[in-house]
Coordinates of C-alpha atoms in Angstrom, one line a residue:
X495 CA 27.0 5.3 11.8
X496 CA 24.2 4.8 9.2
X497 CA 22.2 2.7 11.7
X498 CA 22.5 5.5 14.3
X499 CA 21.4 8.1 11.8
X500 CA 18.4 6.0 10.8
X501 CA 17.5 5.4 14.4
X502 CA 17.6 9.1 15.2
X503 CA 15.5 9.9 12.1
X504 CA 12.9 7.3 13.1
X505 CA 12.6 8.9 16.5
X506 CA 12.1 12.4 15.0
X507 CA 9.7 11.1 12.3
X508 CA 7.6 8.6 14.3
X509 CA 4.8 11.1 14.4
X510 CA 5.0 11.6 10.7
X511 CA 3.7 8.2 9.8
X512 CA 0.7 8.5 7.5
X513 CA -2.8 8.4 8.9
X514 CA -5.7 7.6 6.5
X515 CA -9.4 8.3 6.8
X516 CA -11.0 5.4 5.0
X517 CA -14.2 7.3 4.7
X518 CA -12.4 9.4 2.2
X519 CA -10.8 8.2 -1.2
X520 CA -7.4 6.7 -1.0
X521 CA -5.5 7.7 -4.2
X522 CA -2.9 5.3 -5.6
X523 CA -0.8 7.0 -8.3
X524 CA 0.5 4.6 -11.0
X525 CA 3.8 6.1 -12.1
X526 CA 5.5 5.8 -15.4
X527 CA 7.9 3.2 -14.0
X528 CA 5.0 1.0 -13.1
X529 CA 4.1 0.7 -16.8
X530 CA 7.7 0.2 -18.0
X531 CA 7.8 -2.5 -20.7
X532 CA 4.1 -2.3 -21.5
X533 CA 3.6 -2.1 -25.3
X534 CA -0.2 -2.0 -25.4
X535 CA -3.3 -1.0 -23.5
X536 CA -4.0 -4.7 -22.5
X537 CA -0.6 -4.7 -20.6
X538 CA -1.4 -1.4 -18.9
X539 CA -4.8 -2.7 -17.9
X540 CA -3.3 -5.9 -16.4
X541 CA -0.9 -3.8 -14.3
X542 CA -3.7 -1.5 -13.1
X543 CA -5.7 -4.6 -12.2
X544 CA -2.7 -5.7 -10.0
X545 CA -3.1 -2.5 -8.0
X546 CA -6.9 -2.8 -7.9
X547 CA -7.0 -6.4 -6.6
X548 CA -4.2 -5.7 -4.1
X549 CA -6.0 -2.8 -2.7
X550 CA -9.6 -4.1 -2.7
X551 CA -8.6 -7.3 -0.9
X552 CA -8.6 -5.2 2.3
X553 CA -12.3 -4.2 1.8
X554 CA -14.0 -7.4 0.6
X555 CA -16.2 -7.3 3.8
X556 CA -17.5 -3.9 2.9
X557 CA -20.5 -3.2 0.7
X558 CA -22.2 -0.3 -1.0
X559 CA -21.6 3.2 0.3
X560 CA -19.6 1.8 3.3
X561 CA -16.9 0.4 1.0
X562 CA -13.7 2.5 1.1
X563 CA -12.8 4.0 -2.3
X564 CA -9.4 3.3 -3.7
X565 CA -8.9 5.4 -6.8
X566 CA -6.1 4.7 -9.2
X567 CA -4.9 7.8 -11.0
X568 CA -1.9 8.9 -13.1
X569 CA -1.8 12.3 -11.3
X570 CA -2.9 12.9 -7.7
X571 CA -5.7 15.4 -7.1
X572 CA -4.7 18.9 -6.0
X573 CA -6.7 18.5 -2.8
X574 CA -7.3 15.3 -0.9
X575 CA -7.9 14.4 2.7
X576 CA -5.6 11.4 2.4
X577 CA -2.1 11.7 1.2
X578 CA -1.7 9.9 -2.2
X579 CA 0.5 6.8 -2.4
X580 CA 2.7 6.4 -5.5
X581 CA 3.1 2.9 -6.9
X582 CA 6.4 2.4 -8.8
X583 CA 9.0 -0.1 -9.9
X584 CA 12.6 0.2 -8.9
X585 CA 14.7 -2.8 -10.1
X586 CA 17.5 -1.7 -7.6
X587 CA 15.3 -2.3 -4.6
X588 CA 16.9 -4.8 -2.2
X589 CA 13.6 -6.4 -1.1
X590 CA 10.8 -7.6 -3.3
X591 CA 8.7 -4.6 -2.2
X592 CA 8.6 -1.7 0.3
X593 CA 6.3 0.9 1.7
X594 CA 8.3 4.1 2.0
X595 CA 6.9 6.9 4.1
X596 CA 9.9 9.0 4.7
X597 CA 10.9 11.2 3.0
X598 CA 7.6 12.0 1.4
X599 CA 5.8 11.3 -1.0
X600 CA 4.4 7.9 0.2
X601 CA 5.5 5.1 -2.1
X602 CA 4.8 1.5 -2.7
X603 CA 7.9 0.2 -4.5
X604 CA 8.1 -3.1 -6.3
X605 CA 11.4 -4.6 -7.5
X606 CA 9.8 -6.5 -10.4
X607 CA 6.3 -6.3 -11.9
X608 CA 6.6 -9.4 -14.0
X609 CA 6.1 -11.9 -11.2
X610 CA 2.6 -13.1 -12.2
X611 CA 0.1 -12.7 -9.4
X612 CA 2.6 -12.1 -6.7
X613 CA 2.6 -8.3 -7.1
X614 CA -1.1 -8.3 -5.9
X615 CA 0.2 -9.7 -2.6
X616 CA 2.9 -7.1 -2.4
X617 CA 0.5 -4.3 -3.1
X618 CA -1.8 -5.7 -0.4
X619 CA 1.0 -6.2 2.1
X620 CA 2.5 -2.7 1.6
X621 CA -1.0 -1.1 1.8
X622 CA -1.3 -3.0 5.1
X623 CA 1.7 -0.9 6.3
X624 CA -0.1 2.3 5.1
X625 CA -3.3 1.3 6.9
X626 CA -2.0 -0.5 10.0
X627 CA 1.5 0.8 10.6
X628 CA 5.2 -0.2 10.2
X629 CA 5.1 -3.5 12.1
X630 CA 5.5 -7.0 10.6
X631 CA 3.6 -9.7 12.5
X632 CA 4.6 -13.2 13.5
X633 CA 1.1 -14.5 13.6
X634 CA -0.6 -15.9 10.4
X635 CA -1.2 -12.6 8.5
X636 CA -0.6 -10.9 5.2
X637 CA 1.7 -8.7 7.3
X638 CA 4.2 -11.5 7.9
X639 CA 7.6 -10.9 6.4
X640 CA 7.6 -14.1 4.5
X641 CA 5.5 -17.2 3.9
X642 CA 2.2 -15.6 5.0
X643 CA -1.2 -15.8 3.3
X644 CA -1.7 -14.1 0.0
X645 CA -4.7 -12.2 1.2
X646 CA -5.6 -10.4 4.5
X647 CA -6.9 -12.9 7.1
X648 CA -10.0 -12.5 9.2
X649 CA -7.6 -11.3 12.0
X650 CA -6.0 -8.7 9.6
X651 CA -9.5 -7.4 8.8
X652 CA -10.3 -7.1 12.5
X653 CA -7.0 -5.2 13.0
X654 CA -8.1 -2.9 10.2
X655 CA -11.5 -2.2 11.8
X656 CA -9.8 -1.5 15.2
X657 CA -7.3 0.9 13.6
X658 CA -9.9 2.7 11.6
X659 CA -13.1 3.2 13.6
X660 CA -14.4 5.3 10.7
X661 CA -14.6 2.1 8.7
X662 CA -18.3 1.3 8.8
X663 CA -18.1 -2.3 7.5
X664 CA -17.1 -4.9 10.0

């Protein structure tokens, strides 16, 4: 019954999947749960760097004013052309990470933030869903479900350019 309900919801919400204009800032909102367990500013900065590296790996081929801006904030701006994405930790999450787009708000959810460098990969993978869509890929890609590269491949970056013609760096 639940599978039927989810299938019906997917049909009705398929057009609601987020669309980003990468010429406009993409706001990632670091929630309180993302900093849970941080005792000092150095810990908070390491966690913010996890988001920063995970996001910027998609735009390494871009330079100067053509580089999309990913802005990490604690509160989303009142007006933004792109819908903000909240980054949080939920220890009850079944998978290591998820990109949740329905119901709103958009969220990247990590099960555990204390996995060393791995959360950077999860941030990058889940942002791939935000920028490229829901699909996982079978080819060698950061969008593989398991065992893929820890950074976007050349083919991933080509997909990003095709999906976002407004992206001026190729």
